[in-house]
PDB file of C-alpha atoms and ligand atoms in Angstrom:
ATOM      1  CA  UNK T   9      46.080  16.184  23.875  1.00  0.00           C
ATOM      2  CA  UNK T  10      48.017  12.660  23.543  1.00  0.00           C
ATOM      3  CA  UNK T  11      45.627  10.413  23.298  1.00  0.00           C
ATOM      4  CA  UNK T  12      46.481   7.103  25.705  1.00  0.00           C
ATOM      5  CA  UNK T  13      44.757   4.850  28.145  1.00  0.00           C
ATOM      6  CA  UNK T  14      45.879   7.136  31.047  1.00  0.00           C
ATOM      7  CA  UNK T  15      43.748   9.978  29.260  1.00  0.00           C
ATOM      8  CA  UNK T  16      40.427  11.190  31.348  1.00  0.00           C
ATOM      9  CA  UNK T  17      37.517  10.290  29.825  1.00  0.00           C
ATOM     10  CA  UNK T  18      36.212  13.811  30.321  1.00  0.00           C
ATOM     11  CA  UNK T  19      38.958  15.379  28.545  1.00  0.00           C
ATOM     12  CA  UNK T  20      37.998  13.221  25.580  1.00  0.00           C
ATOM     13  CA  UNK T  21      34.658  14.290  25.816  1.00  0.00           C
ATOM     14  CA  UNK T  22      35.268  17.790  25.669  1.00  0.00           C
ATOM     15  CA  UNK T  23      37.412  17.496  22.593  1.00  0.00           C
ATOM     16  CA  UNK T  24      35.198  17.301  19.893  1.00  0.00           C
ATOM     17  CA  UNK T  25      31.441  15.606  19.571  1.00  0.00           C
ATOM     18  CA  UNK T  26      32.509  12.602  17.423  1.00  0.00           C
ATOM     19  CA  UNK T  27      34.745  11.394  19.890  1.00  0.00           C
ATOM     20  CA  UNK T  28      31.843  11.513  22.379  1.00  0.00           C
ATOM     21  CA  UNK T  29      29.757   9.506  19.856  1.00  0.00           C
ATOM     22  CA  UNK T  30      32.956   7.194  20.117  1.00  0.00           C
ATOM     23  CA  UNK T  31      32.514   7.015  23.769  1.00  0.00           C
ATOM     24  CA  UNK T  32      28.663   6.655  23.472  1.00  0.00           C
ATOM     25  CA  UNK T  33      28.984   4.122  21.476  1.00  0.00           C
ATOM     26  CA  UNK T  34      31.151   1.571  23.143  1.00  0.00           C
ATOM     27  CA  UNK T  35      28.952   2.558  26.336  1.00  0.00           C
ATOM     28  CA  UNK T  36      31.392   4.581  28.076  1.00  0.00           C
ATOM     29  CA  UNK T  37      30.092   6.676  30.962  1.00  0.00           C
ATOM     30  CA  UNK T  38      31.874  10.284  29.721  1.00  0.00           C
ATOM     31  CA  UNK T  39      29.593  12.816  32.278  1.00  0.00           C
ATOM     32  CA  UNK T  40      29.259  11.235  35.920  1.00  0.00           C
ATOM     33  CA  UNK T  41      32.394   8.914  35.219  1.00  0.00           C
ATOM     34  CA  UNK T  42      34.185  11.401  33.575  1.00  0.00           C
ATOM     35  CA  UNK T  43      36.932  11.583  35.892  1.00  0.00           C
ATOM     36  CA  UNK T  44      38.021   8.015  35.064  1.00  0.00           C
ATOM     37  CA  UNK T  45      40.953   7.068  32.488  1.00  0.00           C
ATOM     38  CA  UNK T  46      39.948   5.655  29.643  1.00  0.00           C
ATOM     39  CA  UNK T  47      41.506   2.281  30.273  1.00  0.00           C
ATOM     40  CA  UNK T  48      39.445   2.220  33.814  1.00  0.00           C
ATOM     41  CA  UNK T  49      36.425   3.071  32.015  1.00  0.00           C
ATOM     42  CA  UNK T  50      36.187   0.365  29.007  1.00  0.00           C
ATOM     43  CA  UNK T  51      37.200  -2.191  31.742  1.00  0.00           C
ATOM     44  CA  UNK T  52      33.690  -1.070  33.566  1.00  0.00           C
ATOM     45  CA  UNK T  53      31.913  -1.112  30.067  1.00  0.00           C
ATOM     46  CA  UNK T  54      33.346  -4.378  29.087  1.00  0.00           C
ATOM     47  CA  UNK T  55      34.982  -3.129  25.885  1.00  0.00           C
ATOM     48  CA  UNK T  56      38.636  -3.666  24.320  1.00  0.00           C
ATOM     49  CA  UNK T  57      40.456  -0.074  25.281  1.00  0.00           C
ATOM     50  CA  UNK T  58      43.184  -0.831  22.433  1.00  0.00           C
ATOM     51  CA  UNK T  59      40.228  -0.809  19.489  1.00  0.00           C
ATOM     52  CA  UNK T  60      38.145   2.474  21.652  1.00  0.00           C
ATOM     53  CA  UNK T  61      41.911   4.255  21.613  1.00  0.00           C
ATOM     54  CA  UNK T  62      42.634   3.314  18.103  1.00  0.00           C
ATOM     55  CA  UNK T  63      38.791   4.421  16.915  1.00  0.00           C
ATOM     56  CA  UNK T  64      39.813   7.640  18.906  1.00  0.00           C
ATOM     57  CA  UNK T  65      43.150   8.427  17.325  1.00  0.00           C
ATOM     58  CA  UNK T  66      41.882   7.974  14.006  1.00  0.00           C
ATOM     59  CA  UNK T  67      39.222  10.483  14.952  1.00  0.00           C
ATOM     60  CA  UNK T  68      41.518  13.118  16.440  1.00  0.00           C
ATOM     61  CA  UNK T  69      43.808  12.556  13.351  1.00  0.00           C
ATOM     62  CA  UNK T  70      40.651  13.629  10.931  1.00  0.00           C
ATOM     63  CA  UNK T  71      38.941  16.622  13.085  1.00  0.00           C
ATOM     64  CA  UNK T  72      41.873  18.643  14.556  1.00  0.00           C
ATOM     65  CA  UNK T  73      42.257  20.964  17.809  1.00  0.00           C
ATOM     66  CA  UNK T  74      39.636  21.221  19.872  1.00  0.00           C
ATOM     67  CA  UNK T  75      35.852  22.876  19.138  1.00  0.00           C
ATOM     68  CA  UNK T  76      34.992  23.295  23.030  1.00  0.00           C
ATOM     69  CA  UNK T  77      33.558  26.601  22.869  1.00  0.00           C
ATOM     70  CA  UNK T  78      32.277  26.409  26.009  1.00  0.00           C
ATOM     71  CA  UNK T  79      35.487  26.190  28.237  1.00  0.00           C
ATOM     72  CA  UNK T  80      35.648  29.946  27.980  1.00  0.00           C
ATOM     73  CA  UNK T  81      31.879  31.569  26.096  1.00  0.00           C
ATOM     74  CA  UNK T  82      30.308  33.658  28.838  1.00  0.00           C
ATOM     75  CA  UNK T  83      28.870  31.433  31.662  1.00  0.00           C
ATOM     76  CA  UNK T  84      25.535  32.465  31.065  1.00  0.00           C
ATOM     77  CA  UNK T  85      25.352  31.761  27.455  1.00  0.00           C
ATOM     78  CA  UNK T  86      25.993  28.380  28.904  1.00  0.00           C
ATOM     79  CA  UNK T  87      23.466  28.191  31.824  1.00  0.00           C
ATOM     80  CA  UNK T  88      20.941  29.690  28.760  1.00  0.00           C
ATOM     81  CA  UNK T  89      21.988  26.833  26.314  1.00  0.00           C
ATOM     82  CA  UNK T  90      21.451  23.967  29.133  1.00  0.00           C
ATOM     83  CA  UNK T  91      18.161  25.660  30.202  1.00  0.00           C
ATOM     84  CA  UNK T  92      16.734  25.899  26.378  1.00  0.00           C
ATOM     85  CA  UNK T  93      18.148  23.385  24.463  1.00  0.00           C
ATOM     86  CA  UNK T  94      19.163  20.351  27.430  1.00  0.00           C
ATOM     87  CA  UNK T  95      16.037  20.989  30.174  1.00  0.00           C
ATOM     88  CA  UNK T  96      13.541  21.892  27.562  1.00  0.00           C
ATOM     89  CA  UNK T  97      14.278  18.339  25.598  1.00  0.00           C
ATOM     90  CA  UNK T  98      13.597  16.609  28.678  1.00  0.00           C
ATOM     91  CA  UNK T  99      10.193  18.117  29.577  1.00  0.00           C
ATOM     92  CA  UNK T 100       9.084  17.904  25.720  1.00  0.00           C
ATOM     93  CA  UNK T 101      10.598  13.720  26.205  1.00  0.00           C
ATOM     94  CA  UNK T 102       8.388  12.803  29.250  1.00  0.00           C
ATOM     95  CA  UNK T 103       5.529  13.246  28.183  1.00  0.00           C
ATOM     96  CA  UNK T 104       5.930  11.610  24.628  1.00  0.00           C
ATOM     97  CA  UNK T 105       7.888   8.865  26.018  1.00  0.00           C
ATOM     98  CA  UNK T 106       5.705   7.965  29.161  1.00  0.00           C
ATOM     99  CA  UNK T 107       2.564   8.064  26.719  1.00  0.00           C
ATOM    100  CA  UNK T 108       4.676   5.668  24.509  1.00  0.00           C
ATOM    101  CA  UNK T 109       5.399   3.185  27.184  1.00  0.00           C
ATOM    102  CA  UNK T 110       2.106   3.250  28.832  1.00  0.00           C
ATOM    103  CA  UNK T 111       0.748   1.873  25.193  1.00  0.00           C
ATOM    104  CA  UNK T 112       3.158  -0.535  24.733  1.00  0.00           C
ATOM    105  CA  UNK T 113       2.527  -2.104  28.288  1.00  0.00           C
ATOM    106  CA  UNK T 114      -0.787  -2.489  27.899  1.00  0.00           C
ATOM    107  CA  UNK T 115      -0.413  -4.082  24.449  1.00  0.00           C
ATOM    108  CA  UNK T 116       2.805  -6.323  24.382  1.00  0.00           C
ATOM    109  CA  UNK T 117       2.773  -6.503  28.510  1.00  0.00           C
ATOM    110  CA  UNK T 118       1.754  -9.757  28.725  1.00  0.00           C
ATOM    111  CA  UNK T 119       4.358 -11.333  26.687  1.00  0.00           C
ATOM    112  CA  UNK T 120       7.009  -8.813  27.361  1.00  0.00           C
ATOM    113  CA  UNK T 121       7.091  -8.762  31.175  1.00  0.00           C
ATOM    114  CA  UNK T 122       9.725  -6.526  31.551  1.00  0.00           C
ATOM    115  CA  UNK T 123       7.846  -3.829  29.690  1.00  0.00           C
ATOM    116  CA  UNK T 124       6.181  -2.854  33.234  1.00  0.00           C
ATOM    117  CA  UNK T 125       9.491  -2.694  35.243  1.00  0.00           C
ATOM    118  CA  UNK T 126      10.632  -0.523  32.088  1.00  0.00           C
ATOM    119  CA  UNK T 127       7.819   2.214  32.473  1.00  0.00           C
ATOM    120  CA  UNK T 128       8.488   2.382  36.696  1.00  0.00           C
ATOM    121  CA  UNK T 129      12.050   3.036  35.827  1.00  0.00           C
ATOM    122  CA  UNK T 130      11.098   5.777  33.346  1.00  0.00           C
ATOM    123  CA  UNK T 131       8.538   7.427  35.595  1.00  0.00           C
ATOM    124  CA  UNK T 132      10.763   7.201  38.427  1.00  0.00           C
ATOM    125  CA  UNK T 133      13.900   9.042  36.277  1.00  0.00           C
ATOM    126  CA  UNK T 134      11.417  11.297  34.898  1.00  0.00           C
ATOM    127  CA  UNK T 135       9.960  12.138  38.590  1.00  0.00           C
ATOM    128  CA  UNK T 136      13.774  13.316  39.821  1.00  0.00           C
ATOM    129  CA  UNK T 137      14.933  15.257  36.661  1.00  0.00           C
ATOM    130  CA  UNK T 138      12.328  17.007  36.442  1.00  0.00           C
ATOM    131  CA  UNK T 139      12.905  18.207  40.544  1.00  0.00           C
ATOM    132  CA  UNK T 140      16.269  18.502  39.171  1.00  0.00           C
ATOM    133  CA  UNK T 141      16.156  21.132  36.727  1.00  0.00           C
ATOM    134  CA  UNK T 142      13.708  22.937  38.488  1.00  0.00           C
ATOM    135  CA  UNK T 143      16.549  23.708  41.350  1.00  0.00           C
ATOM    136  CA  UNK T 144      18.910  24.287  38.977  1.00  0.00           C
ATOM    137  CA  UNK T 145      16.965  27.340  37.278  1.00  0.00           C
ATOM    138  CA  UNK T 146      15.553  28.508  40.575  1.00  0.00           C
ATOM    139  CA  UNK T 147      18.327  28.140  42.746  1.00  0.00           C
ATOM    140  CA  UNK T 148      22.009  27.324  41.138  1.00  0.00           C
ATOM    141  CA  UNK T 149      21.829  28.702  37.378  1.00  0.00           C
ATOM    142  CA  UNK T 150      20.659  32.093  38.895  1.00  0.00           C
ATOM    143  CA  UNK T 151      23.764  32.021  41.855  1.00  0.00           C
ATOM    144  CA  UNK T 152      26.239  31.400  39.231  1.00  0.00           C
ATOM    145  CA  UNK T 153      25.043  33.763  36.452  1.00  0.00           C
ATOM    146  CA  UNK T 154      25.153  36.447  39.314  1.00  0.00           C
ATOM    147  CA  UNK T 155      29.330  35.484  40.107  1.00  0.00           C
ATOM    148  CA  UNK T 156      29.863  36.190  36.502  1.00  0.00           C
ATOM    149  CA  UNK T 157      28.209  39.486  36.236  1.00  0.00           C
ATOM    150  CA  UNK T 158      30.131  40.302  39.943  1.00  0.00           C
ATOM    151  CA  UNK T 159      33.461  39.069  38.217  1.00  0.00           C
ATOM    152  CA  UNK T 160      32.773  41.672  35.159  1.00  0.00           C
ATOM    153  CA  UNK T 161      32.082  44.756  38.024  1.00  0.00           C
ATOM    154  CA  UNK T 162      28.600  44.418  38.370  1.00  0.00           C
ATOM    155  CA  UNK T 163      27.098  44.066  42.068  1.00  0.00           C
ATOM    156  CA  UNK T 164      29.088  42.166  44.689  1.00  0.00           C
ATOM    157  CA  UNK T 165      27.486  38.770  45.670  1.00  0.00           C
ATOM    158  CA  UNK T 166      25.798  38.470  48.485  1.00  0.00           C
ATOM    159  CA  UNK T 167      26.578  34.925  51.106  1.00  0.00           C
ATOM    160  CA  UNK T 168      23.930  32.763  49.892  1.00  0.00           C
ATOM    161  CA  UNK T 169      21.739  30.303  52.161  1.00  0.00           C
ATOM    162  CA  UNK T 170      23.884  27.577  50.699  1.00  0.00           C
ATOM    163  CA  UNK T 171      27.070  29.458  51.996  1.00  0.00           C
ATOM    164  CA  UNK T 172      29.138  27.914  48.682  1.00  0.00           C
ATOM    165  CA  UNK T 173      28.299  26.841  45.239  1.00  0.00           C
ATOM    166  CA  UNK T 174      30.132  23.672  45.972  1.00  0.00           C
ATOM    167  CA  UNK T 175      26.989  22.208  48.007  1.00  0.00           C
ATOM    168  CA  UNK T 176      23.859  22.761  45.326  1.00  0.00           C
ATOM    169  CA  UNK T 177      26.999  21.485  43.114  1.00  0.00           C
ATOM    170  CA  UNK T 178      27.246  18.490  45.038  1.00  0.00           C
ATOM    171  CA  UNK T 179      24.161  17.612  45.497  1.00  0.00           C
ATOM    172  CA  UNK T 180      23.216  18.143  41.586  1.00  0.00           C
ATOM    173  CA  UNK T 181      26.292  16.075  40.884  1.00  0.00           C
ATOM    174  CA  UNK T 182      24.787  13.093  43.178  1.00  0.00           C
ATOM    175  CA  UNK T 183      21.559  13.585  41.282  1.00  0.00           C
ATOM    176  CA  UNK T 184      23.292  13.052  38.133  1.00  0.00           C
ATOM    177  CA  UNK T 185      24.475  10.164  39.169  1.00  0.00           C
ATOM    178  CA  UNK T 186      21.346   8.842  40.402  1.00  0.00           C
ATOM    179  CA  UNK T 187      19.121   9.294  37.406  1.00  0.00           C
ATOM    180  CA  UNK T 188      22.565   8.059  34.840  1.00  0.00           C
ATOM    181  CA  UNK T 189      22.263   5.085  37.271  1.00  0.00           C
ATOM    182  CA  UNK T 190      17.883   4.825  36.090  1.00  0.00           C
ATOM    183  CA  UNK T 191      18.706   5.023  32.407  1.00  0.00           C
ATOM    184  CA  UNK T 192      21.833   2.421  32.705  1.00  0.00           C
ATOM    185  CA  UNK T 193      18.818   0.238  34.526  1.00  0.00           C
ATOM    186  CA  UNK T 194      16.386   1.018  31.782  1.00  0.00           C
ATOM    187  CA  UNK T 195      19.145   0.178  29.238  1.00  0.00           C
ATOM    188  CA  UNK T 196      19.660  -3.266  30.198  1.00  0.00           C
ATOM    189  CA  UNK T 197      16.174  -4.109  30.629  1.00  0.00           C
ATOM    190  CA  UNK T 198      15.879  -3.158  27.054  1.00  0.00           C
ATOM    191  CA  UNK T 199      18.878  -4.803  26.345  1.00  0.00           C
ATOM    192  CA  UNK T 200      20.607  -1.972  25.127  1.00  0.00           C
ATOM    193  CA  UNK T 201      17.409  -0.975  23.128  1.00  0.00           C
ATOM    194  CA  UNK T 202      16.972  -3.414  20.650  1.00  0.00           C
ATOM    195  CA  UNK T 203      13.269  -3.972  20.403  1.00  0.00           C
ATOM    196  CA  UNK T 204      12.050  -7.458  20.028  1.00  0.00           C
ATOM    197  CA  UNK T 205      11.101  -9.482  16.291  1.00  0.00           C
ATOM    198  CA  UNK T 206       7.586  -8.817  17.280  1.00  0.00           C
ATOM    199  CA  UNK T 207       7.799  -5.139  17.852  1.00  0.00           C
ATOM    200  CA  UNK T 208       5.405  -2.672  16.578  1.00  0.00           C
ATOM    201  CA  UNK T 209       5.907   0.843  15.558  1.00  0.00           C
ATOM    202  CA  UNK T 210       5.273   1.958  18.600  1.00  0.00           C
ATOM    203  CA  UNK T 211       7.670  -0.938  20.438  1.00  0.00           C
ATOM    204  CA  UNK T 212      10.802   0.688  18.317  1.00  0.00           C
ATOM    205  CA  UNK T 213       9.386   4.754  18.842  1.00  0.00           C
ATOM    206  CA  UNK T 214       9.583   4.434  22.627  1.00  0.00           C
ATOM    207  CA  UNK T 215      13.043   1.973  22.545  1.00  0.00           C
ATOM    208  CA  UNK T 216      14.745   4.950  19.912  1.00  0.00           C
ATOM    209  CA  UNK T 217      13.215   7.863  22.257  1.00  0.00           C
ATOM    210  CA  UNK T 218      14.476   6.035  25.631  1.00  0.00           C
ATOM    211  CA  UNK T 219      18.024   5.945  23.816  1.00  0.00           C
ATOM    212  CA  UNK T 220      18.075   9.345  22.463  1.00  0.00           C
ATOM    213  CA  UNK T 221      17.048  10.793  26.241  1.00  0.00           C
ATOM    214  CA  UNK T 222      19.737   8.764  27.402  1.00  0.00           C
ATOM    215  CA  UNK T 223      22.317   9.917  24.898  1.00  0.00           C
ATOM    216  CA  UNK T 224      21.490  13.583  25.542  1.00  0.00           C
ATOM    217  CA  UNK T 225      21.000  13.249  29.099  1.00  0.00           C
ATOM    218  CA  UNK T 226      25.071  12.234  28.963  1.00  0.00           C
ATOM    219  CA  UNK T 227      25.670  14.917  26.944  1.00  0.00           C
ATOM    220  CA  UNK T 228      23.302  17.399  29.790  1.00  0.00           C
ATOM    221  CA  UNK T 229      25.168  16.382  32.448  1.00  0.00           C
ATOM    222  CA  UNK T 230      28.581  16.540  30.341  1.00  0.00           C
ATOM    223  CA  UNK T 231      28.293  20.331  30.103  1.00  0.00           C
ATOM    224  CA  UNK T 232      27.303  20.029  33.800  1.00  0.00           C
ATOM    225  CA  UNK T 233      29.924  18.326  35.939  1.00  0.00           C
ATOM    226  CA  UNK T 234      32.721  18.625  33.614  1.00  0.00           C
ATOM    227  CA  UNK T 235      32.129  22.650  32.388  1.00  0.00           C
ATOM    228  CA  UNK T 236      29.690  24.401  33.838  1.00  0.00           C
ATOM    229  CA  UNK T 237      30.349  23.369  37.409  1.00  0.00           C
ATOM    230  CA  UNK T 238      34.071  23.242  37.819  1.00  0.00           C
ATOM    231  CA  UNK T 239      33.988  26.717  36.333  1.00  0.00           C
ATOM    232  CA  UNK T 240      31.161  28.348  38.663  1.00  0.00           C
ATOM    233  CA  UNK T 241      33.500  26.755  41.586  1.00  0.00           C
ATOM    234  CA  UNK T 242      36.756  28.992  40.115  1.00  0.00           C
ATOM    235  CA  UNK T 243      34.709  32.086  39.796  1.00  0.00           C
ATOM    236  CA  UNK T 244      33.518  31.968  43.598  1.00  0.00           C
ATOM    237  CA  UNK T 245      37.051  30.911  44.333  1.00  0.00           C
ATOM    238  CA  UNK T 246      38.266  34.167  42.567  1.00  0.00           C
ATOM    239  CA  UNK T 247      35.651  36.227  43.994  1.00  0.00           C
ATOM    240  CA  UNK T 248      36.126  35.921  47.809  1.00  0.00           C
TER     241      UNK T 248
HETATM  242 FE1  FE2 E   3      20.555  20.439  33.942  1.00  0.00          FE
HETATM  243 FE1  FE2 E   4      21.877  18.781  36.256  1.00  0.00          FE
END
């Protein structure tokens, strides 16, 4: 891959994970932007492209060809990986996190005002993903597990209620962009999660948590729109 401003920002994701902690870090949106070029995107994030390409180039120089083993490892190893390492995170991180902001409202509240407005936003994200990943693993995960086995001989699909995998894709992808459009909320009411002088242990706990879930929530929906989707949509494609 040459390495430019014209370059997708989801091709640079998929490259290797320290060039997605490059991304991450200058606050580049790599899973429901991913489809931007990188110049496009650190206009939007407000950061110098020359100094994100020339962090990138360096990177590319040191780790080599691409890892991305899952452009081609069996689709349900991936739907299995998302399910147990990506949706499990997230219902372990609710309740931790909520139980974490609920304490630090009630104690710093008063002088921190946007403390409250912080734990809505929270419940609110936590309130969709958790709808979220419960129709993925009932209703999409299942469909596209069952085109792979069908692709390798096994029984033909069957027309589902949804007619294509393109509309649960859609909507999941519009989902993704709602609850990446939550934590981008919650990050600048945190101000990029830098807990105030006065913080308490707790204070930086719940402001390191809310950043992690955000970092692997890009990562989530990373495998999502720019793997595990577009390949589910090329197996049905191949099957009818
Ligand atoms: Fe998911
Ligand atoms: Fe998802």
């Amino acid at each position: 891959m040459t390495l430019s401003t014209e370059t997708k920002v989801n091709e640079i994701a998929l490259s290797n994970p320290q060039a997605r902690h490059i991304l991450e870090d200058a606050g580049i949106d790599y899973c429901c932007g991913g489809g931007k070029s990188l110049g496009e995107a650190c206009l939007r994030a407000n950061v110098p492209a020359d100094e994100v390409l020339r962090q990138l180039r360096r990177n590319a120089e040191q780790v080599g060809p691409s890892e991305a083993p899952w452009t081609s490892a069996p689709l349900a190893e991936l739907t299995k990986h998302i399910r147990e390492r990506h949706h499990q995170y997230v219902r372990d991180a609710i309740p931790r996190l909520r139980a974490l902001l609920a304490k630090i409202r009630e104690k710093h509240g008063s002088n921190h005002r946007e403390l409250g407005e912080i734990e809505k936003l929270f419940v609110d994200v936590a309130r969709e993903l958790l709808m979220h990943m419960q129709k993925e693993e009932q209703i999409l995960f299942p469909f596209i597990d069952s085109l792979e086995r069908a692709a390798n001989g096994g029984e033909p699909v069957e027309t589902p209620f949804f007619q294509t995998v393109k509309n649960p894709i859609y909507s999941m992808m519009r989902e993704h962009d709602s609850a990446g459009e939550l934590m981008r909320q919650i990050r600048a009411s945190t101000n990029g999660y830098k807990a105030p002088a006065d913080a308490c242990t707790s204070y930086l706990a719940a402001y390191q948590g809310l950043d992690e879930f955000e970092k692997d929530l890009h990562l989530h929906v990373h495998l999502e729109n720019n793997i595990l989707f577009p390949r589910a949509v090329e197996l049905e494609a191949k099957a009818v």
